[in-house]
Amino acid sequence: MALEWSNDLSTGVVEIDEQHKELIKNINMLLKACQEGKGKEILGDMIDFLGKYVVTHFSTEERYMDKYKYPDKTAHRQEHKYFFETFENIKQNHFNKNEILLTTIKLNDLLVKWLVNHIKKTDKSMGDFISKSSVKT
């Protein structure tokens, strides 16, 4: 089941939305590979992508939160920290135990839940605040 970009994922902040679209594209590549029985073949690439993506994307969001003095930035950053720690744990299990199937399942679960819960709720709320703040300045 491929994930589709839709308005309910849009934060209204172009830079953040473009990064989210890139995440969805990569999640879809992993989901497709898993459906074709080739998940383990791209798992390493996905882990590399996510390692870089997380640092860049979270920095981008946090820069906007600081710039616009977003009042819920502490809670938002906690969600980023949770994702990063969970991702690092999955990554370490993969490299330490080479549990490819389990790693792929855990990574898919984390990414899809993250997309639904974090982007649709937390990021959307931040985007709404920034949009309203941008109009005032």
MMTF fields as JSON, N, C-alpha, C and O atoms, coordinates in Angstrom:
{
  "mmtfVersion": "1.0.0",
  "mmtfProducer": "UNKNOWN",
  "numBonds": 547,
  "numAtoms": 548,
  "numGroups": 137,
  "numChains": 1,
  "numModels": 1,
  "chainsPerModel": [1],
  "groupsPerChain": [137],
  "chainIdList": ["A"],
  "bondAtomList": [4, 2, 8, 6, 12, 10, 16, 14, 20, 18, 24, 22, 28, 26, 32, 30, 36, 34, 40, 38, 44, 42, 48, 46, 52, 50, 56, 54, 60, 58, 64, 62, 68, 66, 72, 70, 76, 74, 80, 78, 84, 82, 88, 86, 92, 90, 96, 94, 100, 98, 104, 102, 108, 106, 112, 110, 116, 114, 120, 118, 124, 122, 128, 126, 132, 130, 136, 134, 140, 138, 144, 142, 148, 146, 152, 150, 156, 154, 160, 158, 164, 162, 168, 166, 172, 170, 176, 174, 180, 178, 184, 182, 188, 186, 192, 190, 196, 194, 200, 198, 204, 202, 208, 206, 212, 210, 216, 214, 220, 218, 224, 222, 228, 226, 232, 230, 236, 234, 240, 238, 244, 242, 248, 246, 252, 250, 256, 254, 260, 258, 264, 262, 268, 266, 272, 270, 276, 274, 280, 278, 284, 282, 288, 286, 292, 290, 296, 294, 300, 298, 304, 302, 308, 306, 312, 310, 316, 314, 320, 318, 324, 322, 328, 326, 332, 330, 336, 334, 340, 338, 344, 342, 348, 346, 352, 350, 356, 354, 360, 358, 364, 362, 368, 366, 372, 370, 376, 374, 380, 378, 384, 382, 388, 386, 392, 390, 396, 394, 400, 398, 404, 402, 408, 406, 412, 410, 416, 414, 420, 418, 424, 422, 428, 426, 432, 430, 436, 434, 440, 438, 444, 442, 448, 446, 452, 450, 456, 454, 460, 458, 464, 462, 468, 466, 472, 470, 476, 474, 480, 478, 484, 482, 488, 486, 492, 490, 496, 494, 500, 498, 504, 502, 508, 506, 512, 510, 516, 514, 520, 518, 524, 522, 528, 526, 532, 530, 536, 534, 540, 538, 544, 542],
  "bondOrderList": [1, 1, 1, 1, 1, 1, 1, 1, 1, 1, 1, 1, 1, 1, 1, 1, 1, 1, 1, 1, 1, 1, 1, 1, 1, 1, 1, 1, 1, 1, 1, 1, 1, 1, 1, 1, 1, 1, 1, 1, 1, 1, 1, 1, 1, 1, 1, 1, 1, 1, 1, 1, 1, 1, 1, 1, 1, 1, 1, 1, 1, 1, 1, 1, 1, 1, 1, 1, 1, 1, 1, 1, 1, 1, 1, 1, 1, 1, 1, 1, 1, 1, 1, 1, 1, 1, 1, 1, 1, 1, 1, 1, 1, 1, 1, 1, 1, 1, 1, 1, 1, 1, 1, 1, 1, 1, 1, 1, 1, 1, 1, 1, 1, 1, 1, 1, 1, 1, 1, 1, 1, 1, 1, 1, 1, 1, 1, 1, 1, 1, 1, 1, 1, 1, 1, 1],
  "groupList": [{"groupName": "MET", "atomNameList": ["N", "CA", "C", "O"], "elementList": ["N", "C", "C", "O"], "formalChargeList": [0, 0, 0, 0], "bondAtomList": [1, 0, 2, 1, 3, 2], "bondOrderList": [1, 1, 2], "singleLetterCode": "M", "chemCompType": "L-PEPTIDE LINKING"}, {"groupName": "ALA", "atomNameList": ["N", "CA", "C", "O"], "elementList": ["N", "C", "C", "O"], "formalChargeList": [0, 0, 0, 0], "bondAtomList": [1, 0, 2, 1, 3, 2], "bondOrderList": [1, 1, 2], "singleLetterCode": "A", "chemCompType": "L-PEPTIDE LINKING"}, {"groupName": "LEU", "atomNameList": ["N", "CA", "C", "O"], "elementList": ["N", "C", "C", "O"], "formalChargeList": [0, 0, 0, 0], "bondAtomList": [1, 0, 2, 1, 3, 2], "bondOrderList": [1, 1, 2], "singleLetterCode": "L", "chemCompType": "L-PEPTIDE LINKING"}, {"groupName": "GLU", "atomNameList": ["N", "CA", "C", "O"], "elementList": ["N", "C", "C", "O"], "formalChargeList": [0, 0, 0, 0], "bondAtomList": [1, 0, 2, 1, 3, 2], "bondOrderList": [1, 1, 2], "singleLetterCode": "E", "chemCompType": "L-PEPTIDE LINKING"}, {"groupName": "TRP", "atomNameList": ["N", "CA", "C", "O"], "elementList": ["N", "C", "C", "O"], "formalChargeList": [0, 0, 0, 0], "bondAtomList": [1, 0, 2, 1, 3, 2], "bondOrderList": [1, 1, 2], "singleLetterCode": "W", "chemCompType": "L-PEPTIDE LINKING"}, {"groupName": "SER", "atomNameList": ["N", "CA", "C", "O"], "elementList": ["N", "C", "C", "O"], "formalChargeList": [0, 0, 0, 0], "bondAtomList": [1, 0, 2, 1, 3, 2], "bondOrderList": [1, 1, 2], "singleLetterCode": "S", "chemCompType": "L-PEPTIDE LINKING"}, {"groupName": "ASN", "atomNameList": ["N", "CA", "C", "O"], "elementList": ["N", "C", "C", "O"], "formalChargeList": [0, 0, 0, 0], "bondAtomList": [1, 0, 2, 1, 3, 2], "bondOrderList": [1, 1, 2], "singleLetterCode": "N", "chemCompType": "L-PEPTIDE LINKING"}, {"groupName": "ASP", "atomNameList": ["N", "CA", "C", "O"], "elementList": ["N", "C", "C", "O"], "formalChargeList": [0, 0, 0, 0], "bondAtomList": [1, 0, 2, 1, 3, 2], "bondOrderList": [1, 1, 2], "singleLetterCode": "D", "chemCompType": "L-PEPTIDE LINKING"}, {"groupName": "THR", "atomNameList": ["N", "CA", "C", "O"], "elementList": ["N", "C", "C", "O"], "formalChargeList": [0, 0, 0, 0], "bondAtomList": [1, 0, 2, 1, 3, 2], "bondOrderList": [1, 1, 2], "singleLetterCode": "T", "chemCompType": "L-PEPTIDE LINKING"}, {"groupName": "GLY", "atomNameList": ["N", "CA", "C", "O"], "elementList": ["N", "C", "C", "O"], "formalChargeList": [0, 0, 0, 0], "bondAtomList": [1, 0, 2, 1, 3, 2], "bondOrderList": [1, 1, 2], "singleLetterCode": "G", "chemCompType": "PEPTIDE LINKING"}, {"groupName": "VAL", "atomNameList": ["N", "CA", "C", "O"], "elementList": ["N", "C", "C", "O"], "formalChargeList": [0, 0, 0, 0], "bondAtomList": [1, 0, 2, 1, 3, 2], "bondOrderList": [1, 1, 2], "singleLetterCode": "V", "chemCompType": "L-PEPTIDE LINKING"}, {"groupName": "ILE", "atomNameList": ["N", "CA", "C", "O"], "elementList": ["N", "C", "C", "O"], "formalChargeList": [0, 0, 0, 0], "bondAtomList": [1, 0, 2, 1, 3, 2], "bondOrderList": [1, 1, 2], "singleLetterCode": "I", "chemCompType": "L-PEPTIDE LINKING"}, {"groupName": "GLN", "atomNameList": ["N", "CA", "C", "O"], "elementList": ["N", "C", "C", "O"], "formalChargeList": [0, 0, 0, 0], "bondAtomList": [1, 0, 2, 1, 3, 2], "bondOrderList": [1, 1, 2], "singleLetterCode": "Q", "chemCompType": "L-PEPTIDE LINKING"}, {"groupName": "HIS", "atomNameList": ["N", "CA", "C", "O"], "elementList": ["N", "C", "C", "O"], "formalChargeList": [0, 0, 0, 0], "bondAtomList": [1, 0, 2, 1, 3, 2], "bondOrderList": [1, 1, 2], "singleLetterCode": "H", "chemCompType": "L-PEPTIDE LINKING"}, {"groupName": "LYS", "atomNameList": ["N", "CA", "C", "O"], "elementList": ["N", "C", "C", "O"], "formalChargeList": [0, 0, 0, 0], "bondAtomList": [1, 0, 2, 1, 3, 2], "bondOrderList": [1, 1, 2], "singleLetterCode": "K", "chemCompType": "L-PEPTIDE LINKING"}, {"groupName": "CYS", "atomNameList": ["N", "CA", "C", "O"], "elementList": ["N", "C", "C", "O"], "formalChargeList": [0, 0, 0, 0], "bondAtomList": [1, 0, 2, 1, 3, 2], "bondOrderList": [1, 1, 2], "singleLetterCode": "C", "chemCompType": "L-PEPTIDE LINKING"}, {"groupName": "PHE", "atomNameList": ["N", "CA", "C", "O"], "elementList": ["N", "C", "C", "O"], "formalChargeList": [0, 0, 0, 0], "bondAtomList": [1, 0, 2, 1, 3, 2], "bondOrderList": [1, 1, 2], "singleLetterCode": "F", "chemCompType": "L-PEPTIDE LINKING"}, {"groupName": "TYR", "atomNameList": ["N", "CA", "C", "O"], "elementList": ["N", "C", "C", "O"], "formalChargeList": [0, 0, 0, 0], "bondAtomList": [1, 0, 2, 1, 3, 2], "bondOrderList": [1, 1, 2], "singleLetterCode": "Y", "chemCompType": "L-PEPTIDE LINKING"}, {"groupName": "ARG", "atomNameList": ["N", "CA", "C", "O"], "elementList": ["N", "C", "C", "O"], "formalChargeList": [0, 0, 0, 0], "bondAtomList": [1, 0, 2, 1, 3, 2], "bondOrderList": [1, 1, 2], "singleLetterCode": "R", "chemCompType": "L-PEPTIDE LINKING"}, {"groupName": "PRO", "atomNameList": ["N", "CA", "C", "O"], "elementList": ["N", "C", "C", "O"], "formalChargeList": [0, 0, 0, 0], "bondAtomList": [1, 0, 2, 1, 3, 2], "bondOrderList": [1, 1, 2], "singleLetterCode": "P", "chemCompType": "L-PEPTIDE LINKING"}],
  "groupTypeList": [0, 1, 2, 3, 4, 5, 6, 7, 2, 5, 8, 9, 10, 10, 3, 11, 7, 3, 12, 13, 14, 3, 2, 11, 14, 6, 11, 6, 0, 2, 2, 14, 1, 15, 12, 3, 9, 14, 9, 14, 3, 11, 2, 9, 7, 0, 11, 7, 16, 2, 9, 14, 17, 10, 10, 8, 13, 16, 5, 8, 3, 3, 18, 17, 0, 7, 14, 17, 14, 17, 19, 7, 14, 8, 1, 13, 18, 12, 3, 13, 14, 17, 16, 16, 3, 8, 16, 3, 6, 11, 14, 12, 6, 13, 16, 6, 14, 6, 3, 11, 2, 2, 8, 8, 11, 14, 2, 6, 7, 2, 2, 10, 14, 4, 2, 10, 6, 13, 11, 14, 14, 8, 7, 14, 5, 0, 9, 7, 16, 11, 5, 14, 5, 5, 10, 14, 8],
  "groupIdList": [1, 2, 3, 4, 5, 6, 7, 8, 9, 10, 11, 12, 13, 14, 15, 16, 17, 18, 19, 20, 21, 22, 23, 24, 25, 26, 27, 28, 29, 30, 31, 32, 33, 34, 35, 36, 37, 38, 39, 40, 41, 42, 43, 44, 45, 46, 47, 48, 49, 50, 51, 52, 53, 54, 55, 56, 57, 58, 59, 60, 61, 62, 63, 64, 65, 66, 67, 68, 69, 70, 71, 72, 73, 74, 75, 76, 77, 78, 79, 80, 81, 82, 83, 84, 85, 86, 87, 88, 89, 90, 91, 92, 93, 94, 95, 96, 97, 98, 99, 100, 101, 102, 103, 104, 105, 106, 107, 108, 109, 110, 111, 112, 113, 114, 115, 116, 117, 118, 119, 120, 121, 122, 123, 124, 125, 126, 127, 128, 129, 130, 131, 132, 133, 134, 135, 136, 137],
  "secStructList": [7, 7, 7, 7, 7, 7, 4, 4, 4, 7, 7, 1, 7, 2, 2, 2, 2, 2, 2, 2, 2, 2, 2, 2, 2, 2, 2, 2, 2, 2, 2, 2, 2, 2, 2, 6, 6, 7, 2, 2, 2, 2, 2, 2, 2, 2, 2, 2, 2, 2, 2, 2, 2, 2, 2, 2, 2, 2, 2, 2, 2, 2, 2, 2, 2, 2, 2, 6, 6, 7, 6, 6, 2, 2, 2, 2, 2, 2, 2, 2, 2, 2, 2, 2, 2, 2, 2, 2, 2, 2, 2, 2, 2, 2, 2, 2, 2, 7, 7, 2, 2, 2, 2, 2, 2, 2, 2, 2, 2, 2, 2, 2, 2, 2, 0, 0, 0, 0, 0, 0, 0, 0, 0, 2, 2, 2, 2, 2, 2, 2, 2, 2, 2, 2, 2, 2, 7],
  "xCoordList": [0.84, 0.0, 0.893, 1.576, 0.878, 1.694, 1.051, -0.171, 1.903, 1.433, 1.342, 2.18, 0.33, 0.111, 0.213, -0.252, 0.828, 0.851, -0.545, -1.186, -1.015, -2.33, -2.294, -1.358, -3.32, -3.381, -3.385, -2.926, -3.892, -3.907, -2.502, -2.316, -1.509, -0.115, 0.627, 1.721, 0.038, 0.714, 0.771, -0.224, 1.971, 2.141, 1.952, 1.753, 2.017, 1.959, 3.327, 3.452, 4.352, 5.725, 6.411, 6.686, 6.681, 7.139, 8.364, 8.393, 9.366, 10.601, 10.318, 10.851, 9.5, 9.165, 8.322, 8.546, 7.354, 6.514, 7.342, 7.099, 8.306, 9.166, 9.979, 10.17, 10.454, 11.188, 10.274, 10.686, 9.032, 8.082, 7.785, 7.668, 7.667, 7.426, 8.582, 8.367, 9.8, 10.97, 10.924, 11.283, 10.487, 10.338, 9.303, 9.544, 8.164, 7.106, 7.617, 7.342, 8.353, 8.915, 9.795, 9.71, 10.626, 11.519, 10.778, 11.125, 9.774, 8.957, 8.287, 8.25, 7.759, 7.097, 8.065, 7.686, 9.303, 10.3, 10.523, 10.63, 10.593, 10.787, 9.562, 9.699, 8.368, 7.146, 7.036, 6.685, 7.337, 7.282, 8.298, 7.984, 9.498, 10.529, 10.087, 10.317, 9.462, 8.984, 7.899, 7.891, 6.99, 5.923, 6.485, 5.914, 7.604, 8.236, 9.243, 9.919, 9.341, 10.273, 11.72, 12.644, 11.917, 13.263, 13.61, 14.523, 12.894, 13.117, 14.532, 15.107, 15.1, 16.452, 17.485, 18.558, 17.163, 18.112, 18.262, 19.311, 17.214, 17.322, 17.349, 17.413, 17.301, 17.265, 18.461, 18.293, 19.64, 20.836, 20.762, 21.126, 20.286, 20.13, 19.1, 19.278, 18.021, 16.98, 17.505, 17.202, 18.275, 18.86, 19.807, 19.806, 20.614, 21.505, 20.711, 21.029, 19.669, 18.828, 18.234, 18.308, 17.647, 16.992, 17.968, 17.645, 19.153, 20.16, 20.462, 20.582, 20.584, 20.844, 19.586, 19.635, 18.458, 17.193, 16.806, 16.43, 16.898, 16.474, 17.239, 16.644, 18.538, 19.352, 18.942, 18.715, 18.852, 18.507, 17.084, 16.849, 16.146, 14.741, 14.423, 13.769, 14.879, 14.594, 15.252, 14.672, 16.437, 17.098, 16.273, 16.136, 15.727, 14.888, 13.671, 13.387, 12.964, 11.774, 12.132, 11.425, 13.202, 13.577, 14.027, 13.831, 14.62, 14.988, 13.722, 13.685, 12.696, 11.427, 10.777, 10.25, 10.81, 10.205, 10.888, 10.225, 12.215, 12.957, 12.651, 12.411, 12.662, 12.44, 11.082, 10.97, 10.051, 8.691, 8.255, 7.093, 9.209, 8.926, 7.693, 6.751, 7.749, 6.656, 6.499, 7.447, 5.322, 5.161, 5.246, 5.545, 4.993, 5.041, 6.34, 6.384, 7.395, 8.633, 9.281, 9.937, 9.124, 9.73, 9.103, 9.816, 7.789, 7.1, 7.416, 7.598, 7.478, 7.781, 9.188, 9.402, 10.125, 11.5, 11.583, 12.404, 10.742, 10.706, 10.278, 10.799, 9.327, 8.914, 10.06, 10.259, 10.81, 11.977, 12.988, 13.55, 13.203, 14.161, 13.707, 14.514, 12.418, 11.88, 12.107, 12.566, 11.78, 11.97, 13.439, 13.762, 14.324, 15.747, 16.259, 16.992, 15.875, 16.325, 15.781, 16.494, 14.516, 13.911, 14.589, 14.888, 14.831, 15.525, 16.923, 17.335, 17.651, 19.012, 18.989, 19.872, 17.999, 17.861, 17.615, 18.233, 16.711, 16.441, 17.707, 18.041, 18.406, 19.628, 20.693, 21.333, 20.879, 21.884, 21.545, 22.43, 20.258, 19.853, 20.155, 20.583, 19.932, 20.211, 21.691, 22.06, 22.525, 23.955, 24.561, 25.496, 24.033, 24.585, 24.147, 24.938, 22.892, 22.342, 22.049, 21.758, 22.127, 21.828, 20.447, 20.261, 19.487, 18.104, 17.354, 16.614, 17.548, 17.044, 15.523, 14.955, 14.855, 13.394, 12.795, 11.921, 13.255, 12.743, 13.026, 12.169, 14.207, 14.558, 13.638, 13.17, 13.373, 12.499, 11.095, 10.491, 10.574, 9.233, 9.176, 8.253, 10.159, 10.18, 10.325, 9.697, 11.15, 11.353, 10.082, 9.703, 9.423, 8.149, 7.128, 6.453, 7.022, 6.064, 6.357, 5.449, 7.622, 8.018, 7.694, 7.131, 8.044, 7.853, 6.384, 5.992, 5.578, 4.152, 3.468, 2.697, 3.743, 3.145, 3.616, 2.836, 4.884, 5.438, 4.713, 4.32, 4.545, 3.895, 2.49, 2.091, 1.752, 0.368, 0.291, -0.409, 1.001, 0.872, 1.635, 1.08, 2.874, 3.695, 3.388, 3.12, 3.422, 3.22, 1.795, 1.587, 0.813, -0.588, -1.021, -1.941, -0.382, -0.812, 0.211, -0.063, 1.379, 2.371, 2.916, 2.955, 3.338, 3.89, 2.815, 3.077, 1.63, 0.517, 0.208, -0.03, 0.211, -0.034, 1.061, 0.776, 2.309, 3.418, 3.263, 3.449, 2.924, 2.742, 1.633, 1.771, 0.538, -0.566, -0.102, -0.43, 0.658, 1.173, 2.101, 2.003, 2.991, 3.942, 3.202, 3.533, 2.207, 1.435, 0.748, 0.744, 0.177, -0.492, 0.524, 0.26, 1.682, 2.737, 3.336, 3.691, 3.444, 4.002, 3.125, 3.628, 1.827, 0.901, 1.067, 0.924, 1.372, 1.515, 2.806, 2.858, 3.856, 5.158, 5.325, 6.362],
  "yCoordList": [-1.173, 0.0, 1.247, 1.533, 1.962, 3.168, 4.326, 4.432, 5.175, 6.379, 7.493, 7.591, 8.321, 9.397, 10.742, 10.897, 11.712, 13.071, 13.644, 13.482, 14.307, 14.947, 16.202, 16.422, 17.01, 18.269, 18.058, 18.926, 16.926, 16.715, 16.451, 16.387, 16.296, 16.174, 17.502, 17.654, 18.45, 19.725, 20.58, 20.76, 21.1, 22.018, 23.464, 24.351, 23.697, 25.064, 25.726, 26.863, 25.023, 25.525, 24.736, 23.544, 25.412, 24.742, 23.863, 22.716, 24.38, 23.621, 22.324, 21.268, 22.406, 21.222, 20.244, 19.035, 20.765, 19.889, 19.151, 17.972, 19.822, 19.164, 18.048, 16.992, 18.273, 17.225, 16.048, 14.893, 16.339, 15.265, 14.455, 13.231, 15.131, 14.427, 13.481, 12.372, 13.921, 13.069, 11.846, 10.742, 12.043, 10.927, 9.934, 8.726, 10.429, 9.558, 8.761, 7.567, 9.421, 8.738, 7.561, 6.472, 7.78, 6.725, 5.636, 4.46, 6.006, 5.001, 4.113, 2.892, 4.729, 3.955, 2.999, 1.889, 3.433, 2.533, 1.316, 0.191, 1.548, 0.442, -0.468, -1.691, 0.117, -0.689, -1.54, -2.718, -0.94, -1.677, -2.82, -3.941, -2.526, -3.568, -4.712, -5.88, -4.388, -5.423, -6.272, -7.495, -5.624, -6.362, -7.306, -8.363, -6.917, -7.741, -8.735, -9.447, -8.783, -9.687, -9.225, -10.028, -7.912, -7.374, -6.332, -5.528, -6.347, -5.367, -5.362, -4.301, -6.551, -6.626, -6.035, -5.612, -6.005, -5.477, -3.957, -3.414, -3.276, -1.818, -1.3, -0.091, -2.201, -1.795, -0.93, 0.092, -1.31, -0.526, 0.877, 1.844, 0.992, 2.314, 3.152, 4.357, 2.503, 3.224, 3.701, 4.815, 2.879, 3.276, 4.46, 5.403, 4.411, 5.537, 6.811, 7.88, 6.679, 7.836, 8.435, 9.645, 7.588, 8.08, 8.734, 9.736, 8.169, 8.758, 10.195, 11.061, 10.454, 11.808, 12.663, 13.831, 12.075, 12.8, 13.343, 14.507, 12.502, 12.884, 14.124, 15.067, 14.116, 15.253, 16.529, 17.571, 16.434, 17.603, 18.084, 19.27, 17.15, 17.536, 18.09, 19.126, 17.412, 17.904, 19.261, 20.12, 19.465, 20.777, 21.859, 22.972, 21.514, 22.469, 22.857, 24.042, 21.868, 22.16, 22.971, 23.915, 22.611, 23.304, 24.737, 25.625, 24.961, 26.318, 27.172, 28.317, 26.618, 27.342, 27.576, 28.659, 26.578, 26.732, 27.858, 28.65, 27.927, 28.996, 30.356, 31.335, 30.404, 31.667, 32.272, 33.479, 31.428, 31.924, 31.783, 32.013, 31.399, 31.261, 30.374, 30.752, 29.203, 28.244, 27.796, 27.273, 27.993, 27.721, 26.237, 25.926, 25.328, 23.897, 23.241, 22.032, 24.045, 23.488, 22.444, 21.532, 22.545, 21.556, 20.186, 19.19, 20.129, 18.854, 18.325, 17.122, 19.222, 18.825, 18.222, 17.188, 18.873, 18.356, 17.004, 16.163, 16.793, 15.496, 14.398, 13.284, 14.708, 13.725, 13.423, 12.273, 14.45, 14.237, 13.333, 12.416, 13.608, 12.816, 11.355, 10.438, 11.151, 9.788, 9.065, 7.923, 9.743, 9.116, 8.761, 7.647, 9.711, 9.493, 8.32, 7.47, 8.276, 7.185, 5.836, 4.833, 5.818, 4.58, 4.127, 2.945, 5.072, 4.764, 4.224, 3.227, 4.874, 4.425, 3.009, 2.203, 2.71, 1.376, 0.335, -0.729, 0.649, -0.26, -0.462, -1.585, 0.634, 0.569, -0.288, -1.121, -0.085, -0.858, -2.35, -3.195, -2.669, -4.079, -4.693, -5.844, -3.927, -4.428, -4.745, -5.821, -3.806, -4.002, -4.987, -5.713, -5.014, -5.926, -7.371, -8.3, -7.548, -8.899, -9.295, -10.457, -8.333, -8.559, -9.191, -10.11, -8.677, -9.166, -8.376, -7.441, -8.75, -7.96, -7.911, -6.826, -9.032, -9.046, -8.245, -7.405, -8.498, -7.781, -6.287, -5.466, -5.934, -4.528, -3.869, -2.753, -4.541, -3.99, -3.771, -2.729, -4.727, -4.609, -3.451, -2.637, -3.384, -2.307, -0.945, 0.023, -0.864, 0.398, 0.835, 2.004, -0.081, 0.241, 0.736, 1.74, 0.03, 0.391, 1.792, 2.612, 2.058, 3.371, 4.468, 5.5, 4.254, 5.285, 5.584, 6.748, 4.557, 4.777, 5.432, 6.377, 4.94, 5.562, 7.003, 7.887, 7.229, 8.576, 9.492, 10.605, 9.02, 9.816, 10.197, 11.357, 9.218, 9.469, 10.369, 11.382, 10.003, 10.734, 12.048, 13.07, 12.039, 13.232, 14.279, 15.435, 13.892, 14.878, 15.412, 16.624, 14.517, 14.958, 15.766, 16.578, 15.561, 16.266, 17.32, 18.519, 16.863, 17.756, 18.754, 19.955, 18.264, 19.173, 20.095, 21.266, 19.576, 20.389, 21.533, 22.663, 21.245, 22.281, 23.344, 24.539, 22.908, 23.846, 24.704, 25.919, 24.075, 24.797, 25.827, 26.936, 25.47, 26.422, 27.633, 28.77, 27.387, 28.484, 29.378, 30.603, 28.768, 29.539, 30.352, 31.513, 29.747, 30.465, 31.688, 32.758, 31.533, 32.658, 33.713, 34.911, 33.268, 34.195, 34.942, 36.115, 34.261, 34.868, 36.005, 36.998, 35.863, 36.89, 38.158, 39.27, 37.979, 39.12, 39.893, 41.101, 39.204, 39.878, 40.496, 41.096],
  "zCoordList": [0.0, 0.0, 0.0, 0.984, -1.086, -1.211, -0.448, -0.347, 0.075, 0.75, -0.285, -1.182, -0.155, -1.114, -0.405, 0.724, -1.081, -0.558, -0.698, -1.737, 0.334, 0.293, 1.153, 1.921, 1.01, 1.759, 3.263, 4.004, 3.728, 5.179, 5.725, 6.94, 4.838, 5.269, 5.156, 5.699, 4.459, 4.216, 5.479, 6.181, 5.743, 6.875, 6.438, 7.268, 5.128, 4.618, 4.57, 4.117, 5.034, 4.985, 3.867, 4.012, 2.757, 1.54, 1.781, 1.337, 2.472, 2.692, 3.459, 3.118, 4.468, 5.274, 4.461, 4.516, 3.705, 2.88, 1.831, 1.574, 1.228, 0.233, 0.877, 0.274, 2.087, 2.798, 3.132, 3.029, 3.532, 3.815, 2.548, 2.604, 1.424, 0.152, -0.166, -0.655, 0.111, -0.106, 0.815, 0.404, 2.047, 2.98, 2.461, 2.468, 2.014, 1.497, 0.295, 0.173, -0.581, -1.758, -1.318, -1.887, -0.321, 0.151, 0.914, 0.803, 1.68, 2.365, 1.325, 1.473, 0.277, -0.775, -1.475, -1.848, -1.649, -2.249, -1.359, -1.848, -0.049, 0.89, 0.906, 0.88, 0.95, 0.962, -0.303, -0.237, -1.447, -2.713, -2.718, -3.118, -2.275, -2.226, -1.31, -1.624, -0.197, 0.727, 0.073, 0.214, -0.638, -1.325, -2.377, -2.645, -2.967, -4.0, -3.411, -4.153, -2.088, -1.441, -1.531, -1.4, -1.758, -1.929, -0.864, -1.054, 0.237, 1.296, 1.827, 2.071, 2.009, 2.56, 1.615, 2.046, 0.323, -0.656, -0.58, -0.929, -0.124, -0.043, 1.391, 1.615, 2.353, 3.755, 4.13, 4.794, 3.728, 4.042, 3.477, 4.147, 2.228, 1.614, 2.366, 2.546, 2.804, 3.538, 4.889, 5.315, 5.551, 6.832, 6.626, 7.418, 5.565, 5.255, 4.976, 5.495, 4.147, 3.828, 5.095, 5.31, 5.931, 7.148, 8.112, 8.749, 8.216, 9.095, 8.706, 9.572, 7.424, 6.927, 6.982, 7.369, 6.591, 6.538, 7.911, 8.044, 8.911, 10.259, 10.731, 11.254, 10.546, 10.993, 10.245, 10.859, 8.932, 8.115, 8.395, 8.625, 8.37, 8.514, 9.901, 10.023, 10.928, 12.272, 12.503, 13.168, 11.972, 12.082, 11.394, 11.902, 10.23, 9.498, 10.33, 10.511, 10.828, 11.632, 12.878, 13.23, 13.527, 14.761, 14.476, 15.306, 13.32, 12.916, 12.76, 13.211, 12.128, 11.984, 13.346, 13.601, 14.216, 15.547, 16.317, 16.986, 16.221, 16.897, 16.27, 16.976, 14.961, 14.25, 14.595, 14.809, 14.647, 14.894, 16.348, 16.685, 17.212, 18.651, 18.902, 19.598, 18.314, 18.428, 19.885, 20.471, 20.474, 21.909, 22.295, 23.448, 21.367, 21.682, 21.216, 20.993, 21.071, 20.507, 21.421, 20.918, 22.718, 23.616, 23.395, 23.275, 23.341, 23.107, 21.707, 21.515, 20.746, 19.375, 19.303, 18.669, 19.953, 19.966, 20.673, 20.309, 21.675, 22.361, 21.398, 21.452, 20.515, 19.518, 18.559, 18.166, 18.184, 17.33, 18.04, 17.441, 19.308, 20.091, 20.16, 20.004, 20.395, 20.458, 19.128, 19.107, 18.01, 16.704, 16.497, 16.085, 16.784, 16.562, 17.393, 16.888, 18.656, 19.529, 19.073, 19.094, 18.662, 18.18, 16.893, 16.724, 15.987, 14.74, 15.022, 14.429, 15.919, 16.25, 16.838, 16.543, 17.654, 18.237, 17.145, 17.143, 16.219, 15.098, 14.274, 13.894, 14.002, 13.202, 13.892, 13.25, 15.188, 15.913, 15.94, 15.804, 16.118, 16.092, 14.737, 14.652, 13.679, 12.333, 12.176, 11.706, 12.57, 12.371, 13.362, 13.026, 14.577, 15.587, 15.374, 15.536, 15.013, 14.902, 13.465, 13.179, 12.572, 11.166, 10.995, 10.198, 11.76, 11.703, 10.623, 10.931, 9.389, 8.271, 8.256, 8.132, 8.376, 8.314, 9.469, 9.254, 10.673, 11.837, 11.727, 12.057, 11.271, 11.093, 10.084, 10.309, 8.978, 7.944, 8.485, 8.229, 9.222, 9.799, 10.798, 10.76, 11.685, 12.683, 12.028, 12.457, 10.993, 10.299, 9.583, 9.658, 8.896, 8.243, 9.263, 9.038, 10.376, 11.415, 11.959, 12.098, 12.262, 12.777, 11.77, 12.136, 10.516, 9.504, 9.253, 9.177, 9.127, 8.846, 10.046, 9.879, 11.241, 12.43, 12.58, 12.933, 12.314, 12.393, 11.418, 11.768, 10.214, 9.183, 9.622, 9.528, 10.099, 10.486, 11.717, 11.708, 12.759, 14.02, 14.063, 14.465, 13.664, 13.8, 12.732, 13.059, 11.487, 10.425, 10.439, 10.392, 10.503, 10.424, 11.638, 11.541, 12.76, 13.977, 14.394, 14.347, 14.799, 15.387, 14.377, 14.647, 13.212, 12.199, 11.635, 11.36, 11.466, 10.944, 11.911, 11.484, 13.189, 14.198, 14.149, 14.231, 14.016, 13.903, 12.645, 12.694, 11.53, 10.276, 10.36, 9.843, 11.005, 11.192, 11.992, 11.654, 13.048, 13.869, 13.049, 13.108, 12.293, 11.479, 10.422, 10.182, 9.796, 8.775, 9.367, 8.758, 10.535, 11.199, 11.625, 11.526, 12.098, 12.532, 11.336, 11.445, 10.207, 8.998, 8.499, 7.974, 8.662, 8.215, 9.048, 8.539, 10.336, 11.24, 10.988, 11.221, 10.512, 10.358, 8.997, 8.715]
}
